[in-house]
Coordinates of C-alpha atoms and ligand atoms in Angstrom, one line a residue:
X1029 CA -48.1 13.4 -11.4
X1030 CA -46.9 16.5 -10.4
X1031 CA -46.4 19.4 -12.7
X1032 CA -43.8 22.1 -11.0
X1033 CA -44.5 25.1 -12.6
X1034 CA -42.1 28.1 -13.5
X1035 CA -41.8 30.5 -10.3
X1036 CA -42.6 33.3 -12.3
X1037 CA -46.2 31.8 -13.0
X1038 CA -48.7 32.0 -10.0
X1039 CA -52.9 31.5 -10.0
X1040 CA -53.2 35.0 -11.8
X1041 CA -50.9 34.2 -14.6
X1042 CA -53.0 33.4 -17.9
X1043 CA -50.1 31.0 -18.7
X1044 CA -51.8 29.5 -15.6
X1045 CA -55.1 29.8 -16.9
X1046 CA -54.6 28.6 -20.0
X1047 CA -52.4 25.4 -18.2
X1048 CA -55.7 24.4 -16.6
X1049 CA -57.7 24.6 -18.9
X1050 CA -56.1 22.4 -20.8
X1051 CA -56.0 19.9 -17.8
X1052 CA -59.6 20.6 -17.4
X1053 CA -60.0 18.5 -21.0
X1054 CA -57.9 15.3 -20.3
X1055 CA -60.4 12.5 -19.2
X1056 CA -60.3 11.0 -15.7
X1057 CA -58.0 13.5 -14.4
X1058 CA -58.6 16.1 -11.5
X1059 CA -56.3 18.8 -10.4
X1060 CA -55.6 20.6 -7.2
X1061 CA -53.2 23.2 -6.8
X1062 CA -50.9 23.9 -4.3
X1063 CA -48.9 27.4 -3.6
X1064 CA -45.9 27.0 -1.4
X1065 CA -44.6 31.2 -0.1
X1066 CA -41.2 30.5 0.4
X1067 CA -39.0 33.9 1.5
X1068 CA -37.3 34.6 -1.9
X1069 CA -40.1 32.8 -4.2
X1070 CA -43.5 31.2 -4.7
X1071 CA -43.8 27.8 -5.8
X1072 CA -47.2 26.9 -7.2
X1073 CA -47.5 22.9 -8.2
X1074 CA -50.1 21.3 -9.8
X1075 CA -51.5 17.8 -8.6
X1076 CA -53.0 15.0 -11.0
X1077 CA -55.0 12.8 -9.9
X1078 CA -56.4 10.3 -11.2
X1079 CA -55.3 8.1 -14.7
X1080 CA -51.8 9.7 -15.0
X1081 CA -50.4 6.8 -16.7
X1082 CA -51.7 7.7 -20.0
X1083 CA -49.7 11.1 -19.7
X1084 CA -46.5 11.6 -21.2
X1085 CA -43.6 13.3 -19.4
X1086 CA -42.4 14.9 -22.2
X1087 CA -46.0 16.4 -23.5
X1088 CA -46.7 17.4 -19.8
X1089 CA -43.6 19.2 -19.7
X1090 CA -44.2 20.8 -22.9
X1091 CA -47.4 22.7 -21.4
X1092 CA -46.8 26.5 -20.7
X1093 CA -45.9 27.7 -17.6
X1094 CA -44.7 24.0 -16.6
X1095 CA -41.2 23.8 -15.6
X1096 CA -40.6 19.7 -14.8
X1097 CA -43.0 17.2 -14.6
X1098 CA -42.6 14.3 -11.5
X1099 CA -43.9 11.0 -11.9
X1100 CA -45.1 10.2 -8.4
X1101 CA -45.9 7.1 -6.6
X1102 CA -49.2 6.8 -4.9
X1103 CA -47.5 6.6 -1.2
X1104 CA -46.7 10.4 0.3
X1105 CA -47.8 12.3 -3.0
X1106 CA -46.1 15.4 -1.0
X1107 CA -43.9 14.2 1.3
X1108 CA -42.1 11.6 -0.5
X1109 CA -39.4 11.4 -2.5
X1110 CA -40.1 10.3 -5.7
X1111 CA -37.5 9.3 -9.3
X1112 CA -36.3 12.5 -10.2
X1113 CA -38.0 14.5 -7.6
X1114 CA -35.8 17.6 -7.3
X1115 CA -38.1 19.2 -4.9
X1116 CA -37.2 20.4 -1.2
X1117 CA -35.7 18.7 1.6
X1118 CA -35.7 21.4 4.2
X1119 CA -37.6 24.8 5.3
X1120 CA -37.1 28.1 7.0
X1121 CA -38.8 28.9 10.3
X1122 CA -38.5 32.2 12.1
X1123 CA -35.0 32.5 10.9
X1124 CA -33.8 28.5 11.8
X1125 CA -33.6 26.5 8.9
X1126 CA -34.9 23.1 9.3
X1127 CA -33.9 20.3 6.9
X1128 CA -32.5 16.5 5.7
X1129 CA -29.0 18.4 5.9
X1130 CA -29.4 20.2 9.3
X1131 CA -29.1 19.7 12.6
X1132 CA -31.3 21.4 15.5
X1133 CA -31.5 20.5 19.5
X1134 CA -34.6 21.2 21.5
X1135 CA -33.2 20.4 25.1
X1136 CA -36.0 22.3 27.4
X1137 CA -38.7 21.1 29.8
X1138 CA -40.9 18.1 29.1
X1139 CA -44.1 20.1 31.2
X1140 CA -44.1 24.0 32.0
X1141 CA -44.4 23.6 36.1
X1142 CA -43.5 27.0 36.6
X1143 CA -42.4 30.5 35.8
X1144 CA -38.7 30.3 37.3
X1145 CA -38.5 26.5 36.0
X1146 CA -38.9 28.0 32.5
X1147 CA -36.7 31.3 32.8
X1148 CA -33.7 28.7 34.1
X1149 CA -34.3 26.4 31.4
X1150 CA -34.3 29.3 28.4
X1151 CA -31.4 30.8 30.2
X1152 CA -29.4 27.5 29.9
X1153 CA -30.6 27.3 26.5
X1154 CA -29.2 30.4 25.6
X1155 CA -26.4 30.1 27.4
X1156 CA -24.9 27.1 25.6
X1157 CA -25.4 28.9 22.3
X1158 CA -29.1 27.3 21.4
X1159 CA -32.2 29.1 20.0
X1160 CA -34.7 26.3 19.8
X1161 CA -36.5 24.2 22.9
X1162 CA -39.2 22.1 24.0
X1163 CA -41.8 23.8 26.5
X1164 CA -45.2 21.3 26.9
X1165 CA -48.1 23.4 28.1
X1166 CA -51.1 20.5 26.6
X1167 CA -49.6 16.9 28.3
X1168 CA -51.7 14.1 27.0
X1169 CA -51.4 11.9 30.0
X1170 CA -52.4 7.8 31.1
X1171 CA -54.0 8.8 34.0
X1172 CA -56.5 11.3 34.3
X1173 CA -55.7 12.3 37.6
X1174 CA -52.2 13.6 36.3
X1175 CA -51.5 17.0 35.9
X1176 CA -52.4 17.8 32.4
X1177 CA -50.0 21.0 31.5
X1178 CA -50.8 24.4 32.7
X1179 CA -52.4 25.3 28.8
X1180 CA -53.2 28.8 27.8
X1181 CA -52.3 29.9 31.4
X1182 CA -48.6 29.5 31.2
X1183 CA -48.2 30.6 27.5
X1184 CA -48.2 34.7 28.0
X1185 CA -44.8 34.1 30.2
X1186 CA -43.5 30.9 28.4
X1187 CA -43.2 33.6 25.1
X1188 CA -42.2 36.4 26.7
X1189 CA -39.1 34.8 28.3
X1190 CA -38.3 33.2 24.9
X1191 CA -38.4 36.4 23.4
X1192 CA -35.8 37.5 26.1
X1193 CA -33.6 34.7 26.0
X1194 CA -33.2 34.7 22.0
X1195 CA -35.3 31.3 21.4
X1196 CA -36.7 31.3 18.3
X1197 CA -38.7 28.0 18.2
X1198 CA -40.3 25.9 20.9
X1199 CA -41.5 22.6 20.4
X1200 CA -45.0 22.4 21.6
X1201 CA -47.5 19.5 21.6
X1202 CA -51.3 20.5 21.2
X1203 CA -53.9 17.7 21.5
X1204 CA -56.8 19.8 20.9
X1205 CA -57.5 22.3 17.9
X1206 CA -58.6 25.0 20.3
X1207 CA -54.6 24.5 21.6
X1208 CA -53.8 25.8 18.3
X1209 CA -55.9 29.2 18.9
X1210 CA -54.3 29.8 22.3
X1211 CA -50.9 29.7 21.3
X1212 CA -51.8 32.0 17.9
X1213 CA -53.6 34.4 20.6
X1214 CA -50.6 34.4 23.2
X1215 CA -47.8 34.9 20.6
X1216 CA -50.3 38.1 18.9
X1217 CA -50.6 39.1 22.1
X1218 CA -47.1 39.0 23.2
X1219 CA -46.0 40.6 19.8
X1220 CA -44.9 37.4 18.5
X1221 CA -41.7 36.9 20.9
X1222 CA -40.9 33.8 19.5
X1223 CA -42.1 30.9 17.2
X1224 CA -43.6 27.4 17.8
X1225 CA -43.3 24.1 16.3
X1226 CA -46.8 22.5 16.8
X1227 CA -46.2 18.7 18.2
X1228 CA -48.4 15.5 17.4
X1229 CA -47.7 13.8 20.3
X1230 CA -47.6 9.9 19.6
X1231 CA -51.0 9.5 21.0
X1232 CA -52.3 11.6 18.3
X1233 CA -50.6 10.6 15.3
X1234 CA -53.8 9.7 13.5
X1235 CA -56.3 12.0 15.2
X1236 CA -57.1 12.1 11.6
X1237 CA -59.4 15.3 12.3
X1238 CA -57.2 17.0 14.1
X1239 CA -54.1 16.7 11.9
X1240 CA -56.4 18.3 9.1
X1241 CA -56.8 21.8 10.9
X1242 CA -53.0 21.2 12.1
X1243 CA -52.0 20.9 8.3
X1244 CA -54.8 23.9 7.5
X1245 CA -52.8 26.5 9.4
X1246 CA -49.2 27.4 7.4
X1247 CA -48.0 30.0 9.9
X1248 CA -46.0 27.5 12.0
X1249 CA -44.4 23.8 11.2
X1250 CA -45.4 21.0 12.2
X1251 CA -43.5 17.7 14.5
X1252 CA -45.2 14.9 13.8
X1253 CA -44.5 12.4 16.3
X1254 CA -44.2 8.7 14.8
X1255 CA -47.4 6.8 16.3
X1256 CA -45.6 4.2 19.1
X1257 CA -47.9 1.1 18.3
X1258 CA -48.5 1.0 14.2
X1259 CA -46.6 0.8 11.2
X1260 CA -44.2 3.0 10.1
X1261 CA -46.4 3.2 6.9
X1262 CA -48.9 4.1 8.4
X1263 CA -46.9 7.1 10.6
X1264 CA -45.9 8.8 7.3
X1265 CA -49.4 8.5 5.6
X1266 CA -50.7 10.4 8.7
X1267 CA -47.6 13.2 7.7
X1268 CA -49.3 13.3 4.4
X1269 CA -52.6 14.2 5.9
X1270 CA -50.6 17.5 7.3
X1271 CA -48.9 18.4 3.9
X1272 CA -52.2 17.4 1.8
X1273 CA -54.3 20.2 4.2
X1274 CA -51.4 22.9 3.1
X1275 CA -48.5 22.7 5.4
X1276 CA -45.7 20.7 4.1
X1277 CA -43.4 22.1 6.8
X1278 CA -43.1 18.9 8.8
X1279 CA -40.4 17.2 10.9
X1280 CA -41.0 13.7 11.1
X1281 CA -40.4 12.4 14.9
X1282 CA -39.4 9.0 15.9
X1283 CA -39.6 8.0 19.5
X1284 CA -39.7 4.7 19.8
X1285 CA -42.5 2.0 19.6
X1286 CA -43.9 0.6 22.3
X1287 CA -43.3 -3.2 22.8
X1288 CA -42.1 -5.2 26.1
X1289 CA -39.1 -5.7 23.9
X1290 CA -37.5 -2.9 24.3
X1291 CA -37.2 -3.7 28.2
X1292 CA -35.3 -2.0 30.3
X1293 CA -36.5 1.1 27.8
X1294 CA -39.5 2.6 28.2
X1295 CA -40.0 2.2 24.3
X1296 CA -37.9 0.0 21.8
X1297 CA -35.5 2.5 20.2
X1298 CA -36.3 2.8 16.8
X1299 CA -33.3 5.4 15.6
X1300 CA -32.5 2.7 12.8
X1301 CA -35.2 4.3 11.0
X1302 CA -33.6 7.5 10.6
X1303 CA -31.8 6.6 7.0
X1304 CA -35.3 5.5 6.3
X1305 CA -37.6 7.6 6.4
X1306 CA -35.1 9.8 4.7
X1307 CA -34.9 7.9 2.2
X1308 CA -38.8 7.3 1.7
X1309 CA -39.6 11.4 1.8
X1310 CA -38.2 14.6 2.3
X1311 CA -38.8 15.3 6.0
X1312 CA -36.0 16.6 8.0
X1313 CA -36.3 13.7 10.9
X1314 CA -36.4 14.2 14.7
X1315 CA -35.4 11.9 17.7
X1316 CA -36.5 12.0 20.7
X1317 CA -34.1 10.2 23.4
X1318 CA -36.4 11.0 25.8
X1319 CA -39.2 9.2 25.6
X1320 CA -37.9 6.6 23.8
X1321 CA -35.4 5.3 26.8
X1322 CA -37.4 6.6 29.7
X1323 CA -34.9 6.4 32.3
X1324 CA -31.2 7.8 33.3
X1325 CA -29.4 4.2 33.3
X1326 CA -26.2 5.0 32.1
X1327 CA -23.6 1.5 30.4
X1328 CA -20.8 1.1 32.1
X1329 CA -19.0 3.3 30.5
X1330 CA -20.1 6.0 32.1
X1331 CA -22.5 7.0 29.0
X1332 CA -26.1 7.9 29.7
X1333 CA -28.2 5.4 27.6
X1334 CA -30.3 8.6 26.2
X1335 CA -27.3 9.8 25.1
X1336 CA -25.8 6.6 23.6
X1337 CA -29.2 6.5 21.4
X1338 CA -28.6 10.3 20.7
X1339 CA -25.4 9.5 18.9
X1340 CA -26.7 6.8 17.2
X1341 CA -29.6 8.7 16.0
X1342 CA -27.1 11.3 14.7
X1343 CA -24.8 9.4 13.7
X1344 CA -27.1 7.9 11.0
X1345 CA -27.9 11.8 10.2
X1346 CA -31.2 12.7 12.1
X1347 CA -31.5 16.1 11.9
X1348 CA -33.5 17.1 15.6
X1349 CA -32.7 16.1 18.7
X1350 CA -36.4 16.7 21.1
X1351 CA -34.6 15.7 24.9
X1352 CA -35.5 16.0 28.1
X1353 CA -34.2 18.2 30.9
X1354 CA -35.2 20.0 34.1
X1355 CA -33.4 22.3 36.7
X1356 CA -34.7 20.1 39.7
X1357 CA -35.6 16.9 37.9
X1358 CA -37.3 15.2 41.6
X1359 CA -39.4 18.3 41.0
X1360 CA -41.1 18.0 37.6
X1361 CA -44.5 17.5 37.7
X1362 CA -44.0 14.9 34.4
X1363 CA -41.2 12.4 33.4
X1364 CA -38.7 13.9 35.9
X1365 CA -36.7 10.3 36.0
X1366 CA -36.1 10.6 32.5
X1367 CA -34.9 14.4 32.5
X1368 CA -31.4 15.6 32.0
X1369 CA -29.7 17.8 34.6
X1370 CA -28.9 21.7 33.7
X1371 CA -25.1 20.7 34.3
X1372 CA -25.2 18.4 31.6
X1373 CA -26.5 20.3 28.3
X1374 CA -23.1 21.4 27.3
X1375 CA -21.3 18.0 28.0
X1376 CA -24.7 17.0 25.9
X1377 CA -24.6 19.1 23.5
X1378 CA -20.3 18.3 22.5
X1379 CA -21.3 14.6 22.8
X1380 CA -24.0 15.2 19.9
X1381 CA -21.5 17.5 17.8
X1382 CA -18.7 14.5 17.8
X1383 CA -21.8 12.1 16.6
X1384 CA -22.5 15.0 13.8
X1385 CA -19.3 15.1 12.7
X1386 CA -18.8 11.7 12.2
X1387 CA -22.1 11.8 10.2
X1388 CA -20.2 13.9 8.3
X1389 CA -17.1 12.5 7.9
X1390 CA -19.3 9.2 6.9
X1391 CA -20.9 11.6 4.4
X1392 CA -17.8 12.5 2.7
X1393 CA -15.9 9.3 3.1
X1394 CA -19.2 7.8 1.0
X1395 CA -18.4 10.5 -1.9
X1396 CA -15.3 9.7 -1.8
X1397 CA -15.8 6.3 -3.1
X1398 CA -17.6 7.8 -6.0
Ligands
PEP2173 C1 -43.5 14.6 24.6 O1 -42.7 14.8 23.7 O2 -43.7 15.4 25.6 C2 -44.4 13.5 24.4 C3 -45.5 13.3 25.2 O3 -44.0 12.6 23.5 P1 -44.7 11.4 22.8 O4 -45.9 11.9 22.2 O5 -43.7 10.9 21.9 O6 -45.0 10.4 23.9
MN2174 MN1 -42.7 13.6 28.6

């Protein structure tokens, strides 16, 4: 059960005191707080854990300070959406609100190669009226022999030309937690150019150990990628781990599972889990054409097949598109077959706005029936 408390009421409150020490006397349960700085308010909620079905909504809601009581399930006590769960579906990052209702396009390199590579890119970016993009400095990689991302080196100038080319969040993937201090070092160091969504890549998705110091840090949100080879369940638990360490500022990421079956894709597409995982929590939820088809194959239509599986993404309301492009594609030191060219981000980006509107028109069209 979760007891939403009054925003007026924080730790110091003795409303607050008072509220747990009442909790402190009801056998077999155990509390932990959580404090969530949003930019107009702070949200403080209080956990129970434990025997909870003895409780009584009503008395619970009856405490002081407490403003609603939830019920929760035992699956994604954070995350999830649970009956009469009136909590959050989106958040705010450096000025770009991410949520269940939004929609936000990271189109930028797969691997920083290079300095001019990346000022092209942001410039592109910028150009067609975006301020988010993907930039991978940490590549986890099958081979060890393959280059492995430039790291810490590249950062300094990846920020700086963000910072000059209006981008306010890049998509990064970090494998390791000392990633997570070189990019807080280079953005301090830079004066904070830019922000950065930290990326679970799929490899990682239960690096159990390292989503806990992921989830520790609150400063920047999190994209958990879905893991390509277990169960969906099992994805979203490992989103919990992030929220249940502190950050609850996490996009959900589906990228397709790896299975033969999805042949000629390099992954099966897995986009029909958009209305899902919507459904099952309050993630705003990400897909990745990218590495989910792999290749530049286009139907015979003329239609990329990354950008067919875009549309169907959106069309079922995802709310981040992660893609693939490069200035010189043959020249990308990773996944340069599966890159977009520069020409095509607007053409792109007004094929993925007819998908959103017809999201929305489905939207409304659903209310309408009443
Ligand atoms: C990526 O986005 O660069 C990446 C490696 O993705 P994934 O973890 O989904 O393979
Ligand atoms: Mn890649």
């Amino acid at each position: 059960m979760i007891l939403i408390l009054n925003s007026n009421i924080n730790e110091q409150s003795p409303e607050f005191r008072q509220l747990v020490a009442h909790l402190a006397t009801l056998p077999g349960i155990t509390t932990r707080v959580h404090t969530e700085r949003g930019s107009e308010k702070t949200l403080t909620e209080i956990y129970l854990i434990g025997n909870t079905k003895q409780l009584e909504i009503e008395d619970m809601q009856s405490l002081p300070g407490v403003e609603r009581a939830v019920r929760v399930s035992e699956e994604y006590r954070i995350l999830g959406r649970h009956k009469d769960d009136q909590r959050p579906t989106n958040f705010e990052y450096n000025g770009v609100r991410f949520g269940q209702d939004t929609l936000n396009v990271f189109a930028g390199l797969c691997a920083v190669d290079n300095r001019e590579h990346v000022e092209i890119m942001m410039k592109a970016v910028h150009d067609a009226g975006q301020v988010c993009t993907r930039m991978g400095a940490y590549k986890p990689r099958t081979s060890p022999y393959a280059f492995q991302g430039h790291g810490k080196n590249c950062l300094p100038y990846v920020f700086e030309l963000a910072g000059k080319y209006g981008i306010k969040v890049i998509a990064m993937e970090i494998t390791h937690e000392s990633h997570l201090n070189e990019i807080k070092e280079a953005l301090h160091q830079t004066g904070n150019p830019t922000g950065v969504m930290l990326q679970i890549g799929t490899r990682n998705t239960q690096n159990f150990e390292l989503l806990k110091i992921v989830g520790r840090q609150t400063e920047m949100p999190i994209l958990l990628k879905r893991g390509f080879g277990i169960t969906l369940d099992e994805s979203l638990n490992a989103a919990e781990y992030l929220a249940s360490e502190g950050n609850r500022n996490v996009v959900f990421g589906l990228r397709g599972m790896k299975t033969n079956m999805g042949d000629p894709h390099r992954n099966f597409v897995d986009f029909a889990h958009v209305p899902v995982v919507k459904r099952l929590t309050r993630m705003p939820i990400c897909i990745d054409p990218s590495h989910s088809v792999g290749s530049r194959q286009a139907s015979p239509d003329g239609i990329l097949d990354m950008m067919h599986v875009t549309a169907q993404g959106v069309i079922a309301g995802a709310n981040m598109v992660l893609v693939d492009f490069h200035p010189a594609p043959p020249k990308a030191l990773v996944d340069g077959p599966q890159a977009m060219l520069l020409k095509e981000l607007p053409y792109f980006l007004d094929d993925v706005q007819i998908a959103r509107e017809a999201y929305l028109k489905r939207v409304a069209l659903r209310e309408r029936q009443g």
